Short mmCIF file of C-alpha atoms and ligand atoms in Angstrom, two decimals:
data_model
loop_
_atom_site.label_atom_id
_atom_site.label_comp_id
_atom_site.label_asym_id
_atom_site.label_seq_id
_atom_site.Cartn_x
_atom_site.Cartn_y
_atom_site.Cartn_z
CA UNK A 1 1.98 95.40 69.20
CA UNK A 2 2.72 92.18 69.86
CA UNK A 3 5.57 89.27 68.66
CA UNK A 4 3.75 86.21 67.63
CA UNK A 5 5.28 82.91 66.22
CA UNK A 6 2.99 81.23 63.60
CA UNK A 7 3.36 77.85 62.60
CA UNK A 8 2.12 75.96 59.53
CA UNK A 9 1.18 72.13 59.06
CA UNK A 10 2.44 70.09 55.82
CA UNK A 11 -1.54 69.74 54.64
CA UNK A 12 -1.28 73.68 54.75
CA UNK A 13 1.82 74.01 53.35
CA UNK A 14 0.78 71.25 50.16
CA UNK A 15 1.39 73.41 46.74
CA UNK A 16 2.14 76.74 46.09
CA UNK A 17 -1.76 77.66 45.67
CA UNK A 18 -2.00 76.73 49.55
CA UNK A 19 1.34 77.95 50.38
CA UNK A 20 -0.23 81.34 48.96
CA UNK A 21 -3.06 81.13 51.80
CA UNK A 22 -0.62 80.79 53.81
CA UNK A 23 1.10 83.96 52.75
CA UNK A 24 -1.48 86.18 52.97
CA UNK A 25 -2.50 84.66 56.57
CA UNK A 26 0.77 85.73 57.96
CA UNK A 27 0.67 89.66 55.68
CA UNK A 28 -2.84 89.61 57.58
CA UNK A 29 -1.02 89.17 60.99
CA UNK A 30 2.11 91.43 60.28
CA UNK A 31 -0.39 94.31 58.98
CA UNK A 32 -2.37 94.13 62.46
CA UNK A 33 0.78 95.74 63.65
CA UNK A 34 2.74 92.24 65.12
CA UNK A 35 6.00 91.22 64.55
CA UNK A 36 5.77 87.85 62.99
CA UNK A 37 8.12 85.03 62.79
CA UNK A 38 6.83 81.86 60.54
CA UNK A 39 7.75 78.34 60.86
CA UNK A 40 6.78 76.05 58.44
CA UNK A 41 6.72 71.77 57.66
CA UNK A 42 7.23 70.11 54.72
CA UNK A 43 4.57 69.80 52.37
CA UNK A 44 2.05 67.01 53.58
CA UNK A 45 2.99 63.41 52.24
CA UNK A 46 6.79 64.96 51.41
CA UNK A 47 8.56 63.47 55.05
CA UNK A 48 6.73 60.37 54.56
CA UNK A 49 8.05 60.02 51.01
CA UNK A 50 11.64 60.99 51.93
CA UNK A 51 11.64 58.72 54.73
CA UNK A 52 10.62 56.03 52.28
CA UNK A 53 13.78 56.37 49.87
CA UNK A 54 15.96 56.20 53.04
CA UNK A 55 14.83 52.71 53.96
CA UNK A 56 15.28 51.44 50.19
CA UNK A 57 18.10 52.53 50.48
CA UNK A 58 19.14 50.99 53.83
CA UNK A 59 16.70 49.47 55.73
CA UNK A 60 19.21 50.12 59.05
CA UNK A 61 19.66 53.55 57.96
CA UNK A 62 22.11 55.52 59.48
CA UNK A 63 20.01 58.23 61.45
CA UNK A 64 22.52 60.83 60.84
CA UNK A 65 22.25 60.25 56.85
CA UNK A 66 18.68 60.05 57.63
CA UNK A 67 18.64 63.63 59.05
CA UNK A 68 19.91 64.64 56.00
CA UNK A 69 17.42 63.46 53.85
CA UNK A 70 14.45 64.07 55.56
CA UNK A 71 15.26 67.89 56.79
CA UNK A 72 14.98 68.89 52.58
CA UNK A 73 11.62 68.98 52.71
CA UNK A 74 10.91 71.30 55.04
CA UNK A 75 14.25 73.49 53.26
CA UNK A 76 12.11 73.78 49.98
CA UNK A 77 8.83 75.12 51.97
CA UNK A 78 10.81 77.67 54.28
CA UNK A 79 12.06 79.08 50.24
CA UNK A 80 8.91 79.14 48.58
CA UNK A 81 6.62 80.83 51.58
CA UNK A 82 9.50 83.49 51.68
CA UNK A 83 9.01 83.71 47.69
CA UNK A 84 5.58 84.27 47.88
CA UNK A 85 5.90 86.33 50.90
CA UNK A 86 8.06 88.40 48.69
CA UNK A 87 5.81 88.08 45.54
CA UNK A 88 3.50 89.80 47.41
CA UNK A 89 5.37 92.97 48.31
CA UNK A 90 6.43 91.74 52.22
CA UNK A 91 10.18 91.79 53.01
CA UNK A 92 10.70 88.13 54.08
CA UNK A 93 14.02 85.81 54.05
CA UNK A 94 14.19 82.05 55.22
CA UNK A 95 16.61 81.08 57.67
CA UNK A 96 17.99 77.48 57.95
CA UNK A 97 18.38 75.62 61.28
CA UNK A 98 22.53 76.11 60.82
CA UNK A 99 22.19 79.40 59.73
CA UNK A 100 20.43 80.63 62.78
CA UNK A 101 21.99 78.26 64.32
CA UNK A 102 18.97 75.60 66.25
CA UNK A 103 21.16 74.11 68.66
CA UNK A 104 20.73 70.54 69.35
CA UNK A 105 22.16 67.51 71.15
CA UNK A 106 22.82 64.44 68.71
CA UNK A 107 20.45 62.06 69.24
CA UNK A 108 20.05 61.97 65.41
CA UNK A 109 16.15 61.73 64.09
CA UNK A 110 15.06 62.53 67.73
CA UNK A 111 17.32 65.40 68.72
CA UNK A 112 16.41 67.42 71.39
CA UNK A 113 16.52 71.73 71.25
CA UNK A 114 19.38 72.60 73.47
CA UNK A 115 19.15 76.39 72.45
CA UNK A 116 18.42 78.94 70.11
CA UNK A 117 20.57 82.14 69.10
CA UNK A 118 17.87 84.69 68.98
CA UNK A 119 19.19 87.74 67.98
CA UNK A 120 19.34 87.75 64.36
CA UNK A 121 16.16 86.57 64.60
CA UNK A 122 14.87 89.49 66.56
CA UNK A 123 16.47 91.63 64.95
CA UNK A 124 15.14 90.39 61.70
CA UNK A 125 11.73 90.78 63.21
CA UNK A 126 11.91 94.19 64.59
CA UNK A 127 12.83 95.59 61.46
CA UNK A 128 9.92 94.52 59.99
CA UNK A 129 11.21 91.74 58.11
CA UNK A 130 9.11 87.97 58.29
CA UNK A 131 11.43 85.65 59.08
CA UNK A 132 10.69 82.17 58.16
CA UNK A 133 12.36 79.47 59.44
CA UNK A 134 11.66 75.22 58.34
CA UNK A 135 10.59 73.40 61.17
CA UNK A 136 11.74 69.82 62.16
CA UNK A 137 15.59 70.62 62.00
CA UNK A 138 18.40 72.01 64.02
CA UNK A 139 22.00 71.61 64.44
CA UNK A 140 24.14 69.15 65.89
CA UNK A 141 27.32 70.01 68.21
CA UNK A 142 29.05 68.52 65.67
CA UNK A 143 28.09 70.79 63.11
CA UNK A 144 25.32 67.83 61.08
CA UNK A 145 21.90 68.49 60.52
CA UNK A 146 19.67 67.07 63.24
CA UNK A 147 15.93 66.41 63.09
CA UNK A 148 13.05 66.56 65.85
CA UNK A 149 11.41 63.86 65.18
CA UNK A 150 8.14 63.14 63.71
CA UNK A 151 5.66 66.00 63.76
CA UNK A 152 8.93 68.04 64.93
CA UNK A 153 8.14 71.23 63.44
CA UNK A 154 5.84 72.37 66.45
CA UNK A 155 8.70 71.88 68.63
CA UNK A 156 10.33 74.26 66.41
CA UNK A 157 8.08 76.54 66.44
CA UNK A 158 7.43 76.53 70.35
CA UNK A 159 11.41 76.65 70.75
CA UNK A 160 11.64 79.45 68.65
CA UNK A 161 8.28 81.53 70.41
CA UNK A 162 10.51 81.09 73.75
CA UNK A 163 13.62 81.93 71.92
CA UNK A 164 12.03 84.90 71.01
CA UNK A 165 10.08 86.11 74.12
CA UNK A 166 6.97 85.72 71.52
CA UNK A 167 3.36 86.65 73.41
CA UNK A 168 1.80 83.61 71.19
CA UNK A 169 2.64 80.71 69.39
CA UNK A 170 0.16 80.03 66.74
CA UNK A 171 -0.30 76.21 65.24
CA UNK A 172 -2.30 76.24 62.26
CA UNK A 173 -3.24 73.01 60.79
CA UNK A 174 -6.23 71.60 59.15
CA UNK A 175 -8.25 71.18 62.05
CA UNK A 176 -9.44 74.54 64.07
CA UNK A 177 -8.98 73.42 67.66
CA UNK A 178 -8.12 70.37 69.69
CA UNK A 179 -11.11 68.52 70.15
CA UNK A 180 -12.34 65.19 72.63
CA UNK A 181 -11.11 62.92 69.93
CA UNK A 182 -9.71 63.26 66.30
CA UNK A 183 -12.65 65.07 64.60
CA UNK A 184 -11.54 63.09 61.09
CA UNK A 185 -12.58 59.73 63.25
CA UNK A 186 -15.46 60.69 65.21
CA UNK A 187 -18.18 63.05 63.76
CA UNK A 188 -19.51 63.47 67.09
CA UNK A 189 -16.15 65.13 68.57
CA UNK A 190 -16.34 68.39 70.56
CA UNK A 191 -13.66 71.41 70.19
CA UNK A 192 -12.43 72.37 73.60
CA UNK A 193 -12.18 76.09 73.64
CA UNK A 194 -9.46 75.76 76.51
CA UNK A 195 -7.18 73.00 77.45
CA UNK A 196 -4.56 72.40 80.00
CA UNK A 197 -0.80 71.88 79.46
CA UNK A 198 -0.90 69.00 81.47
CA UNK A 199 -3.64 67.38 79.58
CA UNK A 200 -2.44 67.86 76.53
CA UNK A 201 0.65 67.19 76.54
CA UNK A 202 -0.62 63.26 77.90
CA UNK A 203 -3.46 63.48 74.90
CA UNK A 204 -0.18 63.95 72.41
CA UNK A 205 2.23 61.22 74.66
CA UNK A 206 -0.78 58.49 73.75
CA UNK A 207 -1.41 59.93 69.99
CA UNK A 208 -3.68 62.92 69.36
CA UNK A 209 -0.58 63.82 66.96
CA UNK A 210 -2.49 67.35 66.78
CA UNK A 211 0.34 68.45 68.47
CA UNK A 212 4.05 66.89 68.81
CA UNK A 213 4.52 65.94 73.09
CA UNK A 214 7.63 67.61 73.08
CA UNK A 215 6.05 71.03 71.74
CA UNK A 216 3.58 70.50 74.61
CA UNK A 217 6.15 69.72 77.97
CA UNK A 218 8.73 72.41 76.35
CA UNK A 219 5.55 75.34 76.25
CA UNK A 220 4.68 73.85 79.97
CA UNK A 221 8.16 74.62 80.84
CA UNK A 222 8.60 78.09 79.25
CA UNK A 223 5.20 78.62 79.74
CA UNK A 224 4.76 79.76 75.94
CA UNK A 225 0.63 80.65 74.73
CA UNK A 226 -0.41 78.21 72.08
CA UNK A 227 -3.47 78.78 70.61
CA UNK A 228 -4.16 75.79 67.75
CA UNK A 229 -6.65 76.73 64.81
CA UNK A 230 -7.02 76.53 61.78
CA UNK A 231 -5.17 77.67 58.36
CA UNK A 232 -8.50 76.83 56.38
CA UNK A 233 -10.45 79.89 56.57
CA UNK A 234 -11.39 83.32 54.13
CA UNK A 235 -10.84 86.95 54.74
CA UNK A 236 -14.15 86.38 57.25
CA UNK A 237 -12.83 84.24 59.59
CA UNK A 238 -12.37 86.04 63.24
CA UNK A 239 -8.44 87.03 63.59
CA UNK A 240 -6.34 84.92 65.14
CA UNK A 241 -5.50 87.60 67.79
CA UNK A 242 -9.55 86.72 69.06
CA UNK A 243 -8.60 83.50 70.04
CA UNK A 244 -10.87 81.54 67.77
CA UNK A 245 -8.93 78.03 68.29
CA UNK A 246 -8.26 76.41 71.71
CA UNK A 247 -5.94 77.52 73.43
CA UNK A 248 -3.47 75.81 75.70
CA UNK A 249 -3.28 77.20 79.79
CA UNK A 250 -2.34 76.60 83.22
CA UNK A 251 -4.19 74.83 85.62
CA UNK A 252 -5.23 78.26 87.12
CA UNK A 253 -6.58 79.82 83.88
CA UNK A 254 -9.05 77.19 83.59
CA UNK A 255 -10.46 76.84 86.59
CA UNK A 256 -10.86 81.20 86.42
CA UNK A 257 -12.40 80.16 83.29
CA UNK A 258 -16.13 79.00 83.43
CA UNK A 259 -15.76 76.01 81.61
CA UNK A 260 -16.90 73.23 83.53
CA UNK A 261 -14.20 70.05 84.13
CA UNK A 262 -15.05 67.14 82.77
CA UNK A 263 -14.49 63.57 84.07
CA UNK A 264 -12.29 63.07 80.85
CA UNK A 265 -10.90 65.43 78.39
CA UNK A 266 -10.30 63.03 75.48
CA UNK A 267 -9.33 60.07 73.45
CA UNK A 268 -6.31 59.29 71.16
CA UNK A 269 -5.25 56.58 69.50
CA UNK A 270 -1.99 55.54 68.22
CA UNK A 271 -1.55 53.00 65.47
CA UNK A 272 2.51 53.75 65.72
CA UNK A 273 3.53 50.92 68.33
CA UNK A 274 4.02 47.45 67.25
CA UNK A 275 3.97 44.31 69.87
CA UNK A 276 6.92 42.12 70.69
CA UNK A 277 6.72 39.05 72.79
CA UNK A 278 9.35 36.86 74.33
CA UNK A 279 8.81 33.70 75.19
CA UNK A 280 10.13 31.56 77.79
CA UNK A 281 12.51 33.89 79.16
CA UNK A 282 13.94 32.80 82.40
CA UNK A 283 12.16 34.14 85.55
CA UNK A 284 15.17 35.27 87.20
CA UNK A 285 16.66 38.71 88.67
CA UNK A 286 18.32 40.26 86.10
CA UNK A 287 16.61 38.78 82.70
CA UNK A 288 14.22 41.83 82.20
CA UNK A 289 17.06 44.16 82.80
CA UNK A 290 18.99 42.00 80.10
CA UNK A 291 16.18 42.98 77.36
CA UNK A 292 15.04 46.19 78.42
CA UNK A 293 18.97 47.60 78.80
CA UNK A 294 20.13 47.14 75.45
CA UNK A 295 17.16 48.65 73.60
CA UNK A 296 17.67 52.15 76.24
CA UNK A 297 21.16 52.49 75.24
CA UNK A 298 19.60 52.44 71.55
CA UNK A 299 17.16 55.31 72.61
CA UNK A 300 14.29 52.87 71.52
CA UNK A 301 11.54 54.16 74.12
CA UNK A 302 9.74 51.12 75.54
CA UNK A 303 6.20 51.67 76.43
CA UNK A 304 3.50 49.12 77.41
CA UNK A 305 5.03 46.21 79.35
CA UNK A 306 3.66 42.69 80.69
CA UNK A 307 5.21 40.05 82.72
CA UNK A 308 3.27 36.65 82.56
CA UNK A 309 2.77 34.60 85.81
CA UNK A 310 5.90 32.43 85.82
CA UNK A 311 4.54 28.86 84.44
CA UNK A 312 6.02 26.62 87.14
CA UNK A 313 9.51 26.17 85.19
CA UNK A 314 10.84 28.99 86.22
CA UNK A 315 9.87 30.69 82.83
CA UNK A 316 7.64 33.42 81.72
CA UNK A 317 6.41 35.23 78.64
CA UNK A 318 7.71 39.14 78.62
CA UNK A 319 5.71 41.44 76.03
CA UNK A 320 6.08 45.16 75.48
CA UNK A 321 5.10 47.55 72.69
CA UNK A 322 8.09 49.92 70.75
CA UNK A 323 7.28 52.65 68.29
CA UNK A 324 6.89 51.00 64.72
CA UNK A 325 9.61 53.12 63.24
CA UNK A 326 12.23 51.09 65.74
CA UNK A 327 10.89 47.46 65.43
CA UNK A 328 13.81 46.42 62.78
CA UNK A 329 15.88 47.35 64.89
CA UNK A 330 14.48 46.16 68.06
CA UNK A 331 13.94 42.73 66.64
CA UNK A 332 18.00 42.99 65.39
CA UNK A 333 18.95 43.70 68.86
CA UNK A 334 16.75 40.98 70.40
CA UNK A 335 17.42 38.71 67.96
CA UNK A 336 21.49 39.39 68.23
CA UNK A 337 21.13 38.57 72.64
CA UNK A 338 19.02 36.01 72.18
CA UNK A 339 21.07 33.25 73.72
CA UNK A 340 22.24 35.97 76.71
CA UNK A 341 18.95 36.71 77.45
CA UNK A 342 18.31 33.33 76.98
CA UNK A 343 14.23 33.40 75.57
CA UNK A 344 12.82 30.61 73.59
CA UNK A 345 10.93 32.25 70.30
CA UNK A 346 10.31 35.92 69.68
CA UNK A 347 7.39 37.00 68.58
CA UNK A 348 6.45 40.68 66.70
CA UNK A 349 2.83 42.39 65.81
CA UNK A 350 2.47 45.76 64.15
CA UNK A 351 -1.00 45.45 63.47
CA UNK A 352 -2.48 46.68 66.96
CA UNK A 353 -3.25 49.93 68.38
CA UNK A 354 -2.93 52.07 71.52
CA UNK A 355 -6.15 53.63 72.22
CA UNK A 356 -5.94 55.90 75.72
CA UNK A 357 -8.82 58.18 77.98
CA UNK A 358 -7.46 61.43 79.44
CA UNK A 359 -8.68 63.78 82.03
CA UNK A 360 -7.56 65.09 85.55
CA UNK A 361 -11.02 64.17 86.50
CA UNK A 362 -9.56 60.59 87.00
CA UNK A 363 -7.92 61.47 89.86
CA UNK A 364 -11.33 62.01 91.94
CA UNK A 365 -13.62 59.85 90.46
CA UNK A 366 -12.78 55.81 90.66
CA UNK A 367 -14.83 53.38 87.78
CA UNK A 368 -13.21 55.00 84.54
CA UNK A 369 -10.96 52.09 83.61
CA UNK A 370 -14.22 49.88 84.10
CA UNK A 371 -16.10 51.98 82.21
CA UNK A 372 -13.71 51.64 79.44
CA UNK A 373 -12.92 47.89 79.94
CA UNK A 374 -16.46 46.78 79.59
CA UNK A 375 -17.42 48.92 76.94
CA UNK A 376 -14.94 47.65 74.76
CA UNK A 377 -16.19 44.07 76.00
CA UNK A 378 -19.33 44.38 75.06
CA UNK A 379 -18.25 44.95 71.46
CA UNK A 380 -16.31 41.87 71.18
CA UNK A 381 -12.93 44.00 71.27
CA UNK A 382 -10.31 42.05 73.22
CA UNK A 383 -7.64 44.03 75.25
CA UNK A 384 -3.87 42.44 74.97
CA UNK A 385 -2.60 44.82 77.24
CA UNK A 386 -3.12 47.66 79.73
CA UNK A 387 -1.32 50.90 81.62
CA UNK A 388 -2.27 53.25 83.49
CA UNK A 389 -0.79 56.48 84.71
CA UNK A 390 -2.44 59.25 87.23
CA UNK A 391 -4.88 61.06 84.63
CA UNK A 392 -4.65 58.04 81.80
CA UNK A 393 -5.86 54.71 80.96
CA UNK A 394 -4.41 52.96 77.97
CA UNK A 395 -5.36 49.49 76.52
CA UNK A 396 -3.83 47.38 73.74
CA UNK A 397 -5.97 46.05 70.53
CA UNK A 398 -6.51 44.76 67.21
CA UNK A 399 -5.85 47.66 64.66
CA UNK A 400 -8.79 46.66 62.64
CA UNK A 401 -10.54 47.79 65.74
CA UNK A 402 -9.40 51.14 66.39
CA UNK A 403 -12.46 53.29 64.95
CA UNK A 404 -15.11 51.05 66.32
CA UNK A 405 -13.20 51.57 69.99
CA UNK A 406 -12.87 55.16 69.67
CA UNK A 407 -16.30 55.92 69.04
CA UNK A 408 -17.82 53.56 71.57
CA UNK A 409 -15.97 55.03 74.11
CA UNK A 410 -16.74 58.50 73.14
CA UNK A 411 -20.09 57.55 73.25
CA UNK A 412 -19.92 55.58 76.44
CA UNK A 413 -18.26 58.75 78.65
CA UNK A 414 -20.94 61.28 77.55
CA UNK A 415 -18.81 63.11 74.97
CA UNK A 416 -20.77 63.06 71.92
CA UNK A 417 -21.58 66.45 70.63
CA UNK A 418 -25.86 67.18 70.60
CA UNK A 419 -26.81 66.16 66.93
P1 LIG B 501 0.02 69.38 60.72
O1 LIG B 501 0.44 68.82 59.41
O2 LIG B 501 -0.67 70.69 60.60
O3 LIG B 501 1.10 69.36 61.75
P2 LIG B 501 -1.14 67.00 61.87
O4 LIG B 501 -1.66 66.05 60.85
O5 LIG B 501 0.18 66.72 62.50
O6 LIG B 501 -1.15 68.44 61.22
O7 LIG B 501 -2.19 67.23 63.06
C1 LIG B 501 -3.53 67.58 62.75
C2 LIG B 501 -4.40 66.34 62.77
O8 LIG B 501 -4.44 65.83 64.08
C3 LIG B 501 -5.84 66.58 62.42
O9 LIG B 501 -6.05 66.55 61.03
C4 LIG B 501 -6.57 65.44 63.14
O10 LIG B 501 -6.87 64.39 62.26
C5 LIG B 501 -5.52 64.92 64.13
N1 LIG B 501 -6.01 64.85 65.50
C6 LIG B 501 -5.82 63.78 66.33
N2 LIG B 501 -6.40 63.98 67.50
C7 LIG B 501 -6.95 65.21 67.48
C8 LIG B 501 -7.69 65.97 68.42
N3 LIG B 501 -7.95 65.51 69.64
N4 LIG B 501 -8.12 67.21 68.05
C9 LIG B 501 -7.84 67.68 66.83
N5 LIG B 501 -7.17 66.99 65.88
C10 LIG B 501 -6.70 65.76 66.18
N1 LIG B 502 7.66 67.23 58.28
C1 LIG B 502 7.88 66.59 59.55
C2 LIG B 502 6.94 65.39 59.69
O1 LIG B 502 6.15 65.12 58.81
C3 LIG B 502 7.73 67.53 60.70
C4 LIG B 502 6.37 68.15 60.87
O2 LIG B 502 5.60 68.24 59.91
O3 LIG B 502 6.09 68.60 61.97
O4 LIG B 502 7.03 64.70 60.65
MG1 LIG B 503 1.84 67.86 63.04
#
């Protein structure tokens, strides 16, 4: 017997015909003799849609009013998968983040899992109850209802696997493994069988929203199993308990593993960072601190960022890149220091994209940021920025151009699967 944490996407969680797939997934899992605990997301579309009404309503929403808005949807599938779990003769209840509770800090619409009171929840599953619990949401100190962040819910469902001592934490989603690149963009993508914490969790920090980063460095830490697959499949399909996904592992278990390393593991790209550019800001100690400081203290994570060549004057051009969902607000702030930071015009682009190689291959083999740089070149795509980081290369381009990029490059590194 073992204690397994499964966790289900919003495209499988869409309806209550899928949410019935779902159901008897997770009866299939229980009756091989595990004890189960479920998390689940909103239905697919529903957190987009929720988050939409909040910035009609204010486009400088409140994130803790936010939080509250955006956690319902993920309240109303935790209900119905314990009403169908029920229809169907299982013993199942739903637990809500408070009710457990999922601690949190307050860092409202990103919180962070501080902790998790387990006990109930073992206790819950040792009787032979399913316990299903929404994903995306916990609990602030305060009492409010916190959420993750988006694409939260396999946080959650990590969280609770280490909460819980669980042997495996199960993603389903709509894909059946991690693959070189996202297999809805490139036909050619190959499913990696095994993948390493490390890599991964990079793939997710630059976009291959397969799984949420945080999910990734907190199963690193705890060093939680997390096997991704698929929730798509008939009564045919091998168990989940045969590892038919890709799993997630150490270092050490892949290289006892006779896969063979390749130079790079994959490609992501991430339409979710818009462009900002200052102009003229004065090239003196102190004037980058004077941008880059206010927009930390309003936990607005800064990514890419490029310092022209002074121009003579004593001036130069400062350009970064800021998740999409902040750029109101990083323009606000900007725009209210603009004569303390002292910049001439400011500039904003949300039509670009981040597009990123992977693999701990880079660290012995020199030539793959040439590789990528002309092979984007001889396309015609231009690069407006670049960063790099031990096992990553990342460059900045036209949106429009995102496809084209991702499959040349797959191409280009010898990743295309044989036809
Ligand atoms: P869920 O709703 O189940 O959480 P997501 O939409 O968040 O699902 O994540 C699954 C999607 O991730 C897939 O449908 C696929 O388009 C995308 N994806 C991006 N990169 C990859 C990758 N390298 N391997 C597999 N899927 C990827
Ligand atoms: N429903 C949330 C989102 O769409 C959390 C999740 O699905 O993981 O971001
Ligand atoms: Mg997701």
């Amino acid at each position: 017997m073992a204690r397994i944490v499964m966790k289900f996407g919003g495209t499988s969680m869409a309806g209550t015909e899928r949410i019935r797939r779902v159901a008897n997934i997770v009866r299939r899992q229980q009756a091989a003799g595990h004890e189960v605990a479920v998390v689940v997301s909103a239905m697919a579309g529903e957190t987009d849609r929720l988050v939409g009404f909040c910035r009609e309503a204010n486009a400088l929403y409140d994130p803790a009013e936010y939080d509250v808005v955006v956690a319902s949807g993920e309240q109303v599938t935790s209900g119905l998968l314990a009403l169908t779990l029920q229809a169907m003769g299982c013993k199942a209840r739903s637990w809500l983040g408070w009710q457990l509770p999922i601690r949190t800090d307050d860092a409202h619409a990103k919180a962070r899992i501080e902790e998790i009171d387990s006990e109930a929840l073992i206790a819950s599953m040792a009787s032979g109850e399913i316990a299903v619990i929404p994903g995306f949401q916990g609990m602030a100190p305060s009492g409010r209802v916190t959420t993750l962040g988006r694409g939260g819910s396999d946080t959650s469902a990590v969280a609770v696997a280490a909460a819980v001592k669980a042997d495996r934490c199960d993603i389903y989603t709509d894909v059946d493994g991690v693959y070189t690149t996202d297999p809805r963009i490139v036909a050619k993508a190959r499913k990696l069988p095994l993948v390493t914490y490390e890599e991964m969790l990079e793939l997710a920090s630059v976009g291959s929203k397969v799984l949420q980063t945080r999910s990734v460095s907190l199963a690193m830490k705890e060093g939680v199993r997390v096997q991704v697959l698929s929730s798509f499949i008939d009564e045919s399909a091998p168990p989940a308990d045969d590892l038919p996904g890709t799993m997630i592992v150490s270092d050490e278990e892949l290289e006892g593993s006779d896969m063979e390393r390749q130079l790079i593991t994959g490609i992501a790209a991430d339409k979710n960072e818009a462009k900002v550019t200052l102009t003229r800001v004065p090239d003196r100690p102190g004037a980058v601190a004077s941008i880059f400081s206010p927009l930390a203290e309003a936990n607005i994570n800064v990514d890419m960022i490029i310092q022209n060549v002074a121009k003579g004057k004593g001036e130069t051009d400062v350009t970064f890149t800021a998740p999409k969902a902040d750029l109101v607000r990083t323009l606000a702030i900007l725009e209210d220091r603009k004569d303390k930071i002292g910049y001439y015009r400011m500039i904003s682009d949300d039509k670009v994209a981040k597009i990123s190689v992977v693999g701990v291959g880079m660290r012995s083999h020199a030539g793959v940021a040439s590789t990528m740089f002309k092979t984007l070149a001889d396309r015609g795509i231009n690069i407006q920025a670049i960063s790099t980081s031990e096992i990553k290369v990342s460059v900045l381009i036209d949106e429009d151009e995102t496809e084209l990029a991702v499959r040349v490059l797959h191409t280009a590194y010898g990743m295309d699967a044989a036809a």
